[in-house]
PDB file of C-alpha atoms in Angstrom:
ATOM      1  CA  MET I1228    -118.855 -31.446 126.883  1.00 38.00           C
ATOM      2  CA  ARG I1229    -115.426 -29.960 126.218  1.00 46.00           C
ATOM      3  CA  LEU I1230    -112.712 -30.679 128.791  1.00 46.00           C
ATOM      4  CA  MET I1231    -112.338 -27.052 129.957  1.00 46.00           C
ATOM      5  CA  ALA I1232    -116.093 -26.702 130.349  1.00 50.00           C
ATOM      6  CA  LEU I1233    -116.132 -29.809 132.535  1.00 51.00           C
ATOM      7  CA  TYR I1234    -113.160 -28.438 134.473  1.00 52.00           C
ATOM      8  CA  ASP I1235    -114.964 -25.133 135.123  1.00 54.00           C
ATOM      9  CA  LEU I1236    -118.071 -27.029 136.208  1.00 56.00           C
ATOM     10  CA  ILE I1237    -116.481 -29.294 138.802  1.00 59.00           C
ATOM     11  CA  MET I1238    -113.782 -27.003 140.237  1.00 59.00           C
ATOM     12  CA  PRO I1239    -116.140 -24.924 142.440  1.00 61.00           C
ATOM     13  CA  VAL I1240    -117.027 -28.124 144.313  1.00 61.00           C
ATOM     14  CA  PHE I1241    -113.513 -28.314 145.756  1.00 67.00           C
ATOM     15  CA  PRO I1242    -111.917 -26.022 148.377  1.00 70.00           C
ATOM     16  CA  ASN I1243    -109.137 -23.703 147.201  1.00 65.00           C
ATOM     17  CA  THR I1244    -106.373 -25.915 148.587  1.00 66.00           C
ATOM     18  CA  VAL I1245    -107.521 -28.844 146.462  1.00 70.00           C
ATOM     19  CA  ARG I1246    -108.108 -26.640 143.417  1.00 70.00           C
ATOM     20  CA  ALA I1247    -104.547 -25.351 143.575  1.00 66.00           C
ATOM     21  CA  GLU I1248    -103.220 -28.904 143.801  1.00 73.00           C
ATOM     22  CA  ILE I1249    -105.349 -29.987 140.840  1.00 74.00           C
ATOM     23  CA  ARG I1250    -104.105 -27.044 138.762  1.00 71.00           C
ATOM     24  CA  SER I1251    -100.502 -27.824 139.698  1.00 67.00           C
ATOM     25  CA  LEU I1252    -100.933 -31.466 138.743  1.00 73.00           C
ATOM     26  CA  ALA I1253    -102.547 -30.494 135.438  1.00 69.00           C
ATOM     27  CA  ILE I1254     -99.587 -28.229 134.633  1.00 66.00           C
ATOM     28  CA  LEU I1255     -97.076 -30.975 135.382  1.00 67.00           C
ATOM     29  CA  ILE I1256     -99.011 -33.563 133.356  1.00 69.00           C
ATOM     30  CA  SER I1257     -99.245 -31.169 130.416  1.00 60.00           C
ATOM     31  CA  GLY I1258     -95.457 -31.108 130.183  1.00 61.00           C
ATOM     32  CA  ASN I1259     -95.200 -27.349 130.792  1.00 63.00           C
ATOM     33  CA  GLN I1260     -93.225 -27.914 133.957  1.00 68.00           C
ATOM     34  CA  ASP I1261     -91.081 -24.803 134.151  1.00 80.00           C
ATOM     35  CA  ARG I1262     -93.412 -22.501 136.036  1.00 86.00           C
ATOM     36  CA  PHE I1263     -93.823 -21.720 139.697  1.00 91.00           C
ATOM     37  CA  LEU I1264     -96.682 -23.501 141.423  1.00 89.00           C
ATOM     38  CA  SER I1265     -95.850 -22.537 144.994  1.00 92.00           C
ATOM     39  CA  VAL I1266     -94.683 -19.193 146.389  1.00 97.00           C
ATOM     40  CA  SER I1267     -93.493 -18.906 149.978  1.00 98.00           C
ATOM     41  CA  VAL I1268     -93.250 -15.423 151.473  1.00 98.00           C
ATOM     42  CA  GLU I1269     -91.437 -14.640 154.724  1.00 98.00           C
ATOM     43  CA  THR I1270     -93.173 -11.553 156.118  1.00 98.00           C
ATOM     44  CA  VAL I1271     -91.224 -11.787 159.373  1.00 98.00           C
ATOM     45  CA  ALA I1272     -87.774 -13.348 159.827  1.00 97.00           C
ATOM     46  CA  SER I1273     -87.718 -13.815 163.595  1.00 95.00           C
ATOM     47  CA  CYS I1274     -88.882 -16.945 165.402  1.00 95.00           C
ATOM     48  CA  ASN I1275     -89.767 -17.446 169.056  1.00 92.00           C
ATOM     49  CA  ARG I1276     -88.235 -20.916 169.076  1.00 90.00           C
ATOM     50  CA  GLY I1277     -84.726 -22.283 168.759  1.00 88.00           C
ATOM     51  CA  CYS I1278     -85.306 -25.914 167.803  1.00 88.00           C
ATOM     52  CA  VAL I1279     -82.075 -27.909 167.595  1.00 87.00           C
ATOM     53  CA  TYR I1280     -82.976 -29.157 164.100  1.00 89.00           C
ATOM     54  CA  CYS I1281     -83.299 -25.591 162.764  1.00 92.00           C
ATOM     55  CA  PRO I1282     -80.460 -23.130 162.012  1.00 94.00           C
ATOM     56  CA  ASN I1283     -82.290 -20.607 164.213  1.00 94.00           C
ATOM     57  CA  SER I1284     -80.897 -22.551 167.173  1.00 92.00           C
ATOM     58  CA  ASN I1285     -77.374 -21.409 166.267  1.00 94.00           C
ATOM     59  CA  GLN I1286     -76.910 -17.861 167.553  1.00 95.00           C
ATOM     60  CA  GLU I1287     -74.014 -17.179 165.196  1.00 96.00           C
ATOM     61  CA  LEU I1288     -75.994 -18.270 162.152  1.00 95.00           C
ATOM     62  CA  ARG I1289     -79.093 -16.429 163.327  1.00 95.00           C
ATOM     63  CA  SER I1290     -77.140 -13.204 163.841  1.00 95.00           C
ATOM     64  CA  ALA I1291     -75.503 -13.530 160.421  1.00 96.00           C
ATOM     65  CA  ARG I1292     -78.859 -14.021 158.740  1.00 95.00           C
ATOM     66  CA  HIS I1293     -80.556 -11.171 160.549  1.00 95.00           C
ATOM     67  CA  SER I1294     -77.651  -8.863 159.742  1.00 94.00           C
ATOM     68  CA  ASP I1295     -77.826  -9.756 156.057  1.00 93.00           C
ATOM     69  CA  LEU I1296     -81.584  -9.201 155.901  1.00 93.00           C
ATOM     70  CA  GLY I1297     -81.342  -5.793 157.539  1.00 91.00           C
ATOM     71  CA  SER I1298     -84.974  -5.699 158.655  1.00 89.00           C
ATOM     72  CA  LEU I1299     -86.691  -8.651 160.310  1.00 94.00           C
ATOM     73  CA  VAL I1300     -90.111  -7.537 159.094  1.00 96.00           C
ATOM     74  CA  MET I1301     -91.010  -7.320 155.420  1.00 98.00           C
ATOM     75  CA  LEU I1302     -92.031  -3.806 154.437  1.00 97.00           C
ATOM     76  CA  GLN I1303     -95.708  -3.500 153.591  1.00 98.00           C
ATOM     77  CA  GLY I1304     -94.945  -1.974 150.210  1.00 98.00           C
ATOM     78  CA  LEU I1305     -92.687  -4.891 149.350  1.00 98.00           C
ATOM     79  CA  TYR I1306     -95.341  -7.415 150.344  1.00 98.00           C
ATOM     80  CA  GLU I1307     -97.939  -5.638 148.220  1.00 98.00           C
ATOM     81  CA  LYS I1308     -95.478  -5.611 145.304  1.00 98.00           C
ATOM     82  CA  ILE I1309     -95.108  -9.409 145.540  1.00 98.00           C
ATOM     83  CA  ILE I1310     -98.863  -9.920 145.551  1.00 98.00           C
ATOM     84  CA  SER I1311     -99.217  -7.455 142.657  1.00 98.00           C
ATOM     85  CA  ASP I1312     -96.600  -9.392 140.681  1.00 98.00           C
ATOM     86  CA  LEU I1313     -98.555 -12.601 141.257  1.00 98.00           C
ATOM     87  CA  LYS I1314    -101.818 -10.963 140.278  1.00 98.00           C
ATOM     88  CA  SER I1315    -100.269  -9.692 137.041  1.00 97.00           C
ATOM     89  CA  VAL I1316     -99.617 -13.276 135.901  1.00 95.00           C
ATOM     90  CA  ASP I1317    -103.028 -14.532 137.095  1.00 93.00           C
ATOM     91  CA  TYR I1318    -101.402 -16.747 139.719  1.00 94.00           C
ATOM     92  CA  ARG I1319    -103.774 -19.515 140.882  1.00 90.00           C
ATOM     93  CA  TYR I1320    -101.566 -21.829 142.911  1.00 90.00           C
ATOM     94  CA  LYS I1321    -100.282 -22.007 146.478  1.00 93.00           C
ATOM     95  CA  LEU I1322     -99.259 -18.891 148.394  1.00 97.00           C
ATOM     96  CA  ALA I1323     -97.603 -19.819 151.681  1.00 97.00           C
ATOM     97  CA  PHE I1324     -96.596 -17.627 154.583  1.00 98.00           C
ATOM     98  CA  GLY I1325     -93.404 -18.901 156.151  1.00 96.00           C
ATOM     99  CA  HIS I1326     -89.727 -19.709 155.586  1.00 95.00           C
ATOM    100  CA  PHE I1327     -87.601 -19.512 158.728  1.00 96.00           C
ATOM    101  CA  GLY I1328     -89.652 -16.935 160.621  1.00 97.00           C
ATOM    102  CA  GLU I1329     -92.848 -17.537 162.596  1.00 97.00           C
ATOM    103  CA  PRO I1330     -95.704 -15.905 160.610  1.00 98.00           C
ATOM    104  CA  PHE I1331     -97.784 -15.143 163.687  1.00 97.00           C
ATOM    105  CA  LEU I1332     -95.101 -12.797 164.990  1.00 97.00           C
ATOM    106  CA  ASP I1333     -96.314 -10.561 162.156  1.00 97.00           C
ATOM    107  CA  ARG I1334     -98.935  -8.361 163.789  1.00 96.00           C
ATOM    108  CA  SER I1335    -100.542  -7.589 160.444  1.00 97.00           C
ATOM    109  CA  ILE I1336    -100.809 -11.196 159.255  1.00 98.00           C
ATOM    110  CA  VAL I1337    -104.624 -11.070 159.100  1.00 98.00           C
ATOM    111  CA  ASP I1338    -104.541  -7.943 156.939  1.00 98.00           C
ATOM    112  CA  LYS I1339    -101.923  -9.533 154.693  1.00 98.00           C
ATOM    113  CA  VAL I1340    -104.078 -12.612 154.215  1.00 98.00           C
ATOM    114  CA  ALA I1341    -107.086 -10.422 153.395  1.00 98.00           C
ATOM    115  CA  PHE I1342    -105.050  -8.433 150.853  1.00 98.00           C
ATOM    116  CA  ALA I1343    -103.829 -11.626 149.200  1.00 98.00           C
ATOM    117  CA  ARG I1344    -107.326 -13.097 149.079  1.00 97.00           C
ATOM    118  CA  ILE I1345    -108.745 -10.035 147.314  1.00 98.00           C
ATOM    119  CA  SER I1346    -105.863  -9.936 144.832  1.00 98.00           C
ATOM    120  CA  LEU I1347    -105.564 -13.702 144.287  1.00 97.00           C
ATOM    121  CA  PRO I1348    -109.088 -15.091 144.604  1.00 94.00           C
ATOM    122  CA  HIS I1349    -108.184 -18.479 143.112  1.00 90.00           C
ATOM    123  CA  SER I1350    -104.979 -19.163 145.040  1.00 93.00           C
ATOM    124  CA  ALA I1351    -104.669 -21.466 148.036  1.00 92.00           C
ATOM    125  CA  ILE I1352    -103.472 -19.360 150.972  1.00 96.00           C
ATOM    126  CA  VAL I1353    -101.542 -21.425 153.510  1.00 96.00           C
ATOM    127  CA  ILE I1354     -99.737 -20.476 156.728  1.00 97.00           C
ATOM    128  CA  ASN I1355     -96.971 -22.658 158.192  1.00 95.00           C
ATOM    129  CA  SER I1356     -96.641 -22.132 161.940  1.00 95.00           C
ATOM    130  CA  ASN I1357     -95.410 -23.625 165.205  1.00 92.00           C
ATOM    131  CA  GLY I1358     -98.821 -22.781 166.673  1.00 91.00           C
ATOM    132  CA  ASP I1359     -97.538 -20.951 169.743  1.00 91.00           C
ATOM    133  CA  TYR I1360     -99.491 -17.788 168.930  1.00 93.00           C
ATOM    134  CA  LEU I1361    -102.464 -19.311 167.144  1.00 94.00           C
ATOM    135  CA  THR I1362    -105.434 -18.621 169.358  1.00 94.00           C
ATOM    136  CA  PRO I1363    -109.027 -19.569 168.483  1.00 95.00           C
ATOM    137  CA  ASP I1364    -109.859 -15.893 167.950  1.00 96.00           C
ATOM    138  CA  LEU I1365    -106.906 -15.391 165.606  1.00 97.00           C
ATOM    139  CA  LEU I1366    -107.854 -18.491 163.643  1.00 97.00           C
ATOM    140  CA  GLN I1367    -111.400 -17.198 163.227  1.00 97.00           C
ATOM    141  CA  ASP I1368    -110.053 -13.850 161.997  1.00 98.00           C
ATOM    142  CA  LEU I1369    -107.804 -15.627 159.503  1.00 98.00           C
ATOM    143  CA  VAL I1370    -110.678 -17.715 158.178  1.00 97.00           C
ATOM    144  CA  SER I1371    -112.788 -14.588 157.783  1.00 98.00           C
ATOM    145  CA  ALA I1372    -109.873 -12.938 155.953  1.00 98.00           C
ATOM    146  CA  GLY I1373    -109.673 -15.821 153.495  1.00 97.00           C
ATOM    147  CA  VAL I1374    -107.040 -18.295 154.658  1.00 97.00           C
ATOM    148  CA  ASP I1375    -107.471 -21.809 153.298  1.00 94.00           C
ATOM    149  CA  ARG I1376    -105.210 -23.802 155.586  1.00 94.00           C
ATOM    150  CA  VAL I1377    -103.042 -23.315 158.666  1.00 96.00           C
ATOM    151  CA  ILE I1378    -100.437 -26.055 159.026  1.00 92.00           C
ATOM    152  CA  VAL I1379     -99.282 -26.357 162.639  1.00 92.00           C
ATOM    153  CA  THR I1380     -96.135 -28.349 163.328  1.00 87.00           C
ATOM    154  CA  ASP I1381     -96.246 -29.490 166.921  1.00 78.00           C
ATOM    155  CA  HIS I1382     -92.556 -29.201 167.779  1.00 74.00           C
ATOM    156  CA  ASN I1383     -93.289 -30.225 171.361  1.00 68.00           C
ATOM    157  CA  SER I1384     -94.433 -33.707 170.438  1.00 55.00           C
ATOM    158  CA  LYS I1385     -90.984 -35.232 169.898  1.00 50.00           C
ATOM    159  CA  ASP I1386     -88.537 -32.517 170.866  1.00 48.00           C
ATOM    160  CA  PRO I1387     -87.217 -33.049 174.404  1.00 45.00           C
ATOM    161  CA  SER I1388     -84.911 -30.061 173.974  1.00 47.00           C
ATOM    162  CA  SER I1389     -87.843 -27.695 173.547  1.00 48.00           C
ATOM    163  CA  PRO I1390     -87.929 -24.951 176.187  1.00 46.00           C
ATOM    164  CA  ARG I1391     -91.594 -25.851 176.593  1.00 48.00           C
ATOM    165  CA  PRO I1392     -92.028 -29.647 176.381  1.00 44.00           C
ATOM    166  CA  THR I1393     -95.801 -29.256 176.448  1.00 47.00           C
ATOM    167  CA  SER I1394     -97.721 -26.688 174.462  1.00 70.00           C
ATOM    168  CA  GLU I1395    -100.662 -25.275 176.340  1.00 79.00           C
ATOM    169  CA  GLU I1396    -101.545 -23.131 173.315  1.00 81.00           C
ATOM    170  CA  ILE I1397    -101.927 -26.117 171.019  1.00 84.00           C
ATOM    171  CA  GLN I1398    -103.929 -28.003 173.640  1.00 85.00           C
ATOM    172  CA  ILE I1399    -106.328 -25.083 173.965  1.00 90.00           C
ATOM    173  CA  LEU I1400    -106.633 -24.833 170.195  1.00 90.00           C
ATOM    174  CA  ARG I1401    -107.253 -28.566 169.784  1.00 89.00           C
ATOM    175  CA  HIS I1402    -109.986 -28.481 172.413  1.00 92.00           C
ATOM    176  CA  HIS I1403    -111.601 -25.478 170.726  1.00 94.00           C
ATOM    177  CA  LEU I1404    -111.564 -27.232 167.350  1.00 93.00           C
ATOM    178  CA  GLU I1405    -113.164 -30.331 168.861  1.00 93.00           C
ATOM    179  CA  CYS I1406    -116.044 -28.110 169.928  1.00 94.00           C
ATOM    180  CA  HIS I1407    -116.089 -26.264 166.566  1.00 94.00           C
ATOM    181  CA  PRO I1408    -115.423 -28.952 163.913  1.00 92.00           C
ATOM    182  CA  ALA I1409    -116.200 -26.647 160.978  1.00 92.00           C
ATOM    183  CA  LEU I1410    -113.306 -24.422 162.031  1.00 93.00           C
ATOM    184  CA  GLY I1411    -111.132 -27.497 162.351  1.00 92.00           C
ATOM    185  CA  ASN I1412    -111.320 -27.963 158.589  1.00 91.00           C
ATOM    186  CA  TYR I1413    -108.859 -25.105 158.265  1.00 94.00           C
ATOM    187  CA  VAL I1414    -106.135 -26.565 160.501  1.00 93.00           C
ATOM    188  CA  VAL I1415    -103.738 -29.440 159.950  1.00 89.00           C
ATOM    189  CA  PHE I1416    -101.525 -30.623 162.801  1.00 87.00           C
ATOM    190  CA  ASN I1417     -98.204 -32.148 161.848  1.00 82.00           C
ATOM    191  CA  GLY I1418     -95.862 -33.999 164.151  1.00 73.00           C
ATOM    192  CA  LEU I1419     -92.144 -34.225 163.503  1.00 73.00           C
ATOM    193  CA  GLN I1420     -91.266 -36.852 160.946  1.00 72.00           C
ATOM    194  CA  LYS I1421     -88.051 -37.042 158.950  1.00 77.00           C
ATOM    195  CA  LEU I1422     -85.905 -33.918 159.256  1.00 82.00           C
ATOM    196  CA  SER I1423     -83.771 -32.001 156.771  1.00 84.00           C
ATOM    197  CA  ASN I1424     -80.187 -31.092 157.576  1.00 86.00           C
ATOM    198  CA  ARG I1425     -80.964 -27.646 156.136  1.00 89.00           C
ATOM    199  CA  GLY I1426     -78.238 -27.781 153.544  1.00 85.00           C
ATOM    200  CA  GLY I1427     -75.734 -29.053 156.082  1.00 85.00           C
ATOM    201  CA  LEU I1428     -76.316 -26.310 158.665  1.00 90.00           C
ATOM    202  CA  VAL I1429     -77.698 -28.660 161.325  1.00 88.00           C
ATOM    203  CA  SER I1430     -76.757 -32.163 162.355  1.00 87.00           C
ATOM    204  CA  ILE I1431     -79.568 -34.716 162.205  1.00 82.00           C
ATOM    205  CA  PRO I1432     -79.187 -38.326 163.421  1.00 81.00           C
ATOM    206  CA  ARG I1433     -79.316 -40.647 160.441  1.00 76.00           C
ATOM    207  CA  GLU I1434     -82.425 -42.468 161.668  1.00 74.00           C
ATOM    208  CA  ARG I1435     -84.339 -39.172 161.686  1.00 78.00           C
ATOM    209  CA  ARG I1436     -82.780 -37.691 158.565  1.00 76.00           C
ATOM    210  CA  LYS I1437     -84.751 -37.048 155.392  1.00 74.00           C
ATOM    211  CA  ILE I1438     -82.703 -38.475 152.536  1.00 70.00           C
ATOM    212  CA  ARG I1439     -83.371 -36.994 149.106  1.00 70.00           C
ATOM    213  CA  SER I1440     -82.327 -38.307 145.718  1.00 69.00           C
ATOM    214  CA  MET I1441     -83.779 -35.387 143.772  1.00 75.00           C
ATOM    215  CA  CYS I1442     -84.813 -31.769 144.184  1.00 81.00           C
ATOM    216  CA  GLU I1443     -88.360 -31.379 145.473  1.00 80.00           C
ATOM    217  CA  GLU I1444     -88.667 -27.634 144.813  1.00 87.00           C
ATOM    218  CA  LEU I1445     -88.278 -27.219 141.071  1.00 87.00           C
ATOM    219  CA  ASN I1446     -91.606 -25.395 140.899  1.00 90.00           C
ATOM    220  CA  SER I1447     -91.299 -23.408 144.117  1.00 93.00           C
ATOM    221  CA  VAL I1448     -90.303 -19.814 144.808  1.00 97.00           C
ATOM    222  CA  ASN I1449     -88.997 -18.775 148.221  1.00 98.00           C
ATOM    223  CA  ILE I1450     -88.859 -15.073 149.091  1.00 98.00           C
ATOM    224  CA  ASP I1451     -87.149 -13.943 152.294  1.00 98.00           C
ATOM    225  CA  ALA I1452     -88.090 -10.939 154.428  1.00 98.00           C
ATOM    226  CA  ALA I1453     -85.814  -8.643 152.404  1.00 97.00           C
ATOM    227  CA  GLY I1454     -87.422  -9.641 149.111  1.00 98.00           C
ATOM    228  CA  ASN I1455     -84.635 -11.915 147.910  1.00 98.00           C
ATOM    229  CA  VAL I1456     -85.632 -14.888 145.788  1.00 98.00           C
ATOM    230  CA  VAL I1457     -83.419 -17.574 147.312  1.00 98.00           C
ATOM    231  CA  LEU I1458     -82.498 -21.065 146.173  1.00 96.00           C
ATOM    232  CA  CYS I1459     -85.005 -23.048 148.230  1.00 95.00           C
ATOM    233  CA  SER I1460     -86.675 -23.465 151.615  1.00 94.00           C
ATOM    234  CA  ASN I1461     -83.374 -24.740 153.063  1.00 93.00           C
ATOM    235  CA  ASP I1462     -81.309 -21.710 151.991  1.00 96.00           C
ATOM    236  CA  TYR I1463     -81.222 -20.183 155.469  1.00 96.00           C
ATOM    237  CA  LEU I1464     -78.394 -17.733 154.813  1.00 96.00           C
ATOM    238  CA  GLY I1465     -79.551 -16.739 151.345  1.00 96.00           C
ATOM    239  CA  SER I1466     -76.364 -18.207 149.901  1.00 95.00           C
ATOM    240  CA  TYR I1467     -77.888 -18.270 146.421  1.00 96.00           C
ATOM    241  CA  LYS I1468     -79.998 -15.278 145.411  1.00 97.00           C
ATOM    242  CA  PHE I1469     -81.514 -14.959 141.947  1.00 97.00           C
ATOM    243  CA  GLY I1470     -82.905 -11.459 142.280  1.00 98.00           C
ATOM    244  CA  ASN I1471     -84.938  -9.200 144.508  1.00 98.00           C
ATOM    245  CA  VAL I1472     -88.610  -8.444 143.962  1.00 98.00           C
ATOM    246  CA  LYS I1473     -88.033  -4.846 145.019  1.00 97.00           C
ATOM    247  CA  GLU I1474     -86.003  -4.386 141.854  1.00 97.00           C
ATOM    248  CA  SER I1475     -87.555  -6.805 139.335  1.00 98.00           C
ATOM    249  CA  PRO I1476     -90.931  -8.448 138.694  1.00 98.00           C
ATOM    250  CA  LEU I1477     -91.130 -11.952 140.080  1.00 98.00           C
ATOM    251  CA  ALA I1478     -91.839 -13.462 136.657  1.00 97.00           C
ATOM    252  CA  GLU I1479     -88.721 -11.761 135.273  1.00 97.00           C
ATOM    253  CA  ILE I1480     -86.598 -13.231 138.061  1.00 98.00           C
ATOM    254  CA  TRP I1481     -88.084 -16.685 137.483  1.00 97.00           C
ATOM    255  CA  ASN I1482     -87.211 -16.505 133.790  1.00 96.00           C
ATOM    256  CA  SER I1483     -83.699 -15.116 134.302  1.00 97.00           C
ATOM    257  CA  ALA I1484     -80.896 -17.129 132.703  1.00 96.00           C
ATOM    258  CA  GLY I1485     -79.212 -18.134 135.967  1.00 96.00           C
ATOM    259  CA  TYR I1486     -82.406 -19.266 137.651  1.00 96.00           C
ATOM    260  CA  ARG I1487     -83.526 -21.234 134.588  1.00 95.00           C
ATOM    261  CA  ALA I1488     -80.131 -22.909 134.252  1.00 95.00           C
ATOM    262  CA  MET I1489     -80.190 -23.984 137.892  1.00 94.00           C
ATOM    263  CA  ARG I1490     -83.666 -25.504 137.582  1.00 93.00           C
ATOM    264  CA  GLN I1491     -82.695 -27.329 134.414  1.00 92.00           C
ATOM    265  CA  ALA I1492     -79.581 -28.774 136.051  1.00 94.00           C
ATOM    266  CA  HIS I1493     -81.543 -29.839 139.136  1.00 91.00           C
ATOM    267  CA  SER I1494     -84.216 -31.500 136.999  1.00 88.00           C
ATOM    268  CA  GLU I1495     -81.381 -33.625 135.585  1.00 90.00           C
ATOM    269  CA  ARG I1496     -80.091 -34.291 139.112  1.00 89.00           C
ATOM    270  CA  ILE I1497     -76.972 -32.229 138.545  1.00 92.00           C
ATOM    271  CA  PHE I1498     -76.136 -30.410 141.764  1.00 91.00           C
ATOM    272  CA  THR I1499     -73.183 -28.041 142.024  1.00 93.00           C
ATOM    273  CA  GLU I1500     -74.341 -25.770 144.856  1.00 93.00           C
ATOM    274  CA  ASP I1501     -72.783 -26.625 148.225  1.00 92.00           C
ATOM    275  CA  ILE I1502     -76.058 -26.677 150.146  1.00 91.00           C
ATOM    276  CA  CYS I1503     -77.674 -28.869 147.490  1.00 90.00           C
ATOM    277  CA  ILE I1504     -74.863 -31.399 147.618  1.00 89.00           C
ATOM    278  CA  ARG I1505     -75.078 -31.566 151.405  1.00 87.00           C
ATOM    279  CA  CYS I1506     -78.885 -31.796 151.275  1.00 85.00           C
ATOM    280  CA  ILE I1507     -79.008 -34.573 148.678  1.00 80.00           C
ATOM    281  CA  SER I1508     -76.256 -36.561 150.379  1.00 70.00           C
ATOM    282  CA  GLY I1509     -78.072 -36.239 153.702  1.00 58.00           C
TER     283      GLY I1509
END
């Protein structure tokens, strides 16, 4: 049996999240590494929390970011354009909702997931959330719409500065999932582990700091609420923008000279951007 035939035979056995990871690994092993395997879309830029290890906790930084974005909610037409761009290149990898905003502040998040699922049937659709607004009913709606995974970071678990040291919402959700284990397959709870200094915008004690020696996002695209393709998931202020999907197809932005040169330099561990230097140095 030819390799691709075997691939097509076994892939349906796995859930979409695993399929996307297998495809990504296959691409990297093949040596064709310069393609995006993860796309993060920020449909809403506001967040209900102000965690001390996030730039959102700094009112001056938050105001500067919100002012630069203009609108805190991604326009529906812009969102549909992003999904259309992905569909046009037969994108089959991870599509994540998140960046620095809380996805569940987006009142149309279920409809957006449904739209993405119809357009990108082979992609793994993931939502990154603090869980404060994730009710059992909302989770069921998301599953019906086609979400593959909701990753909930329990910021209450080790954050004494949290305005709500205990999360009643997460407790309710956990109890519901214990009673409905099939639904629990769609949720992953993360505690706080090592933390990023967000390109030097927040101060993290060394014992809790995530120290990097290389760039971990060479195959990732991060799109903010205004449609800007920014440097990485730590580029809070959009200090480095490579284009805007309102004006250019995503694939064209990815293949632009400046973006390609940056990825090549980072693959060789050459970092000239301020936030990269501060991130790598810890």
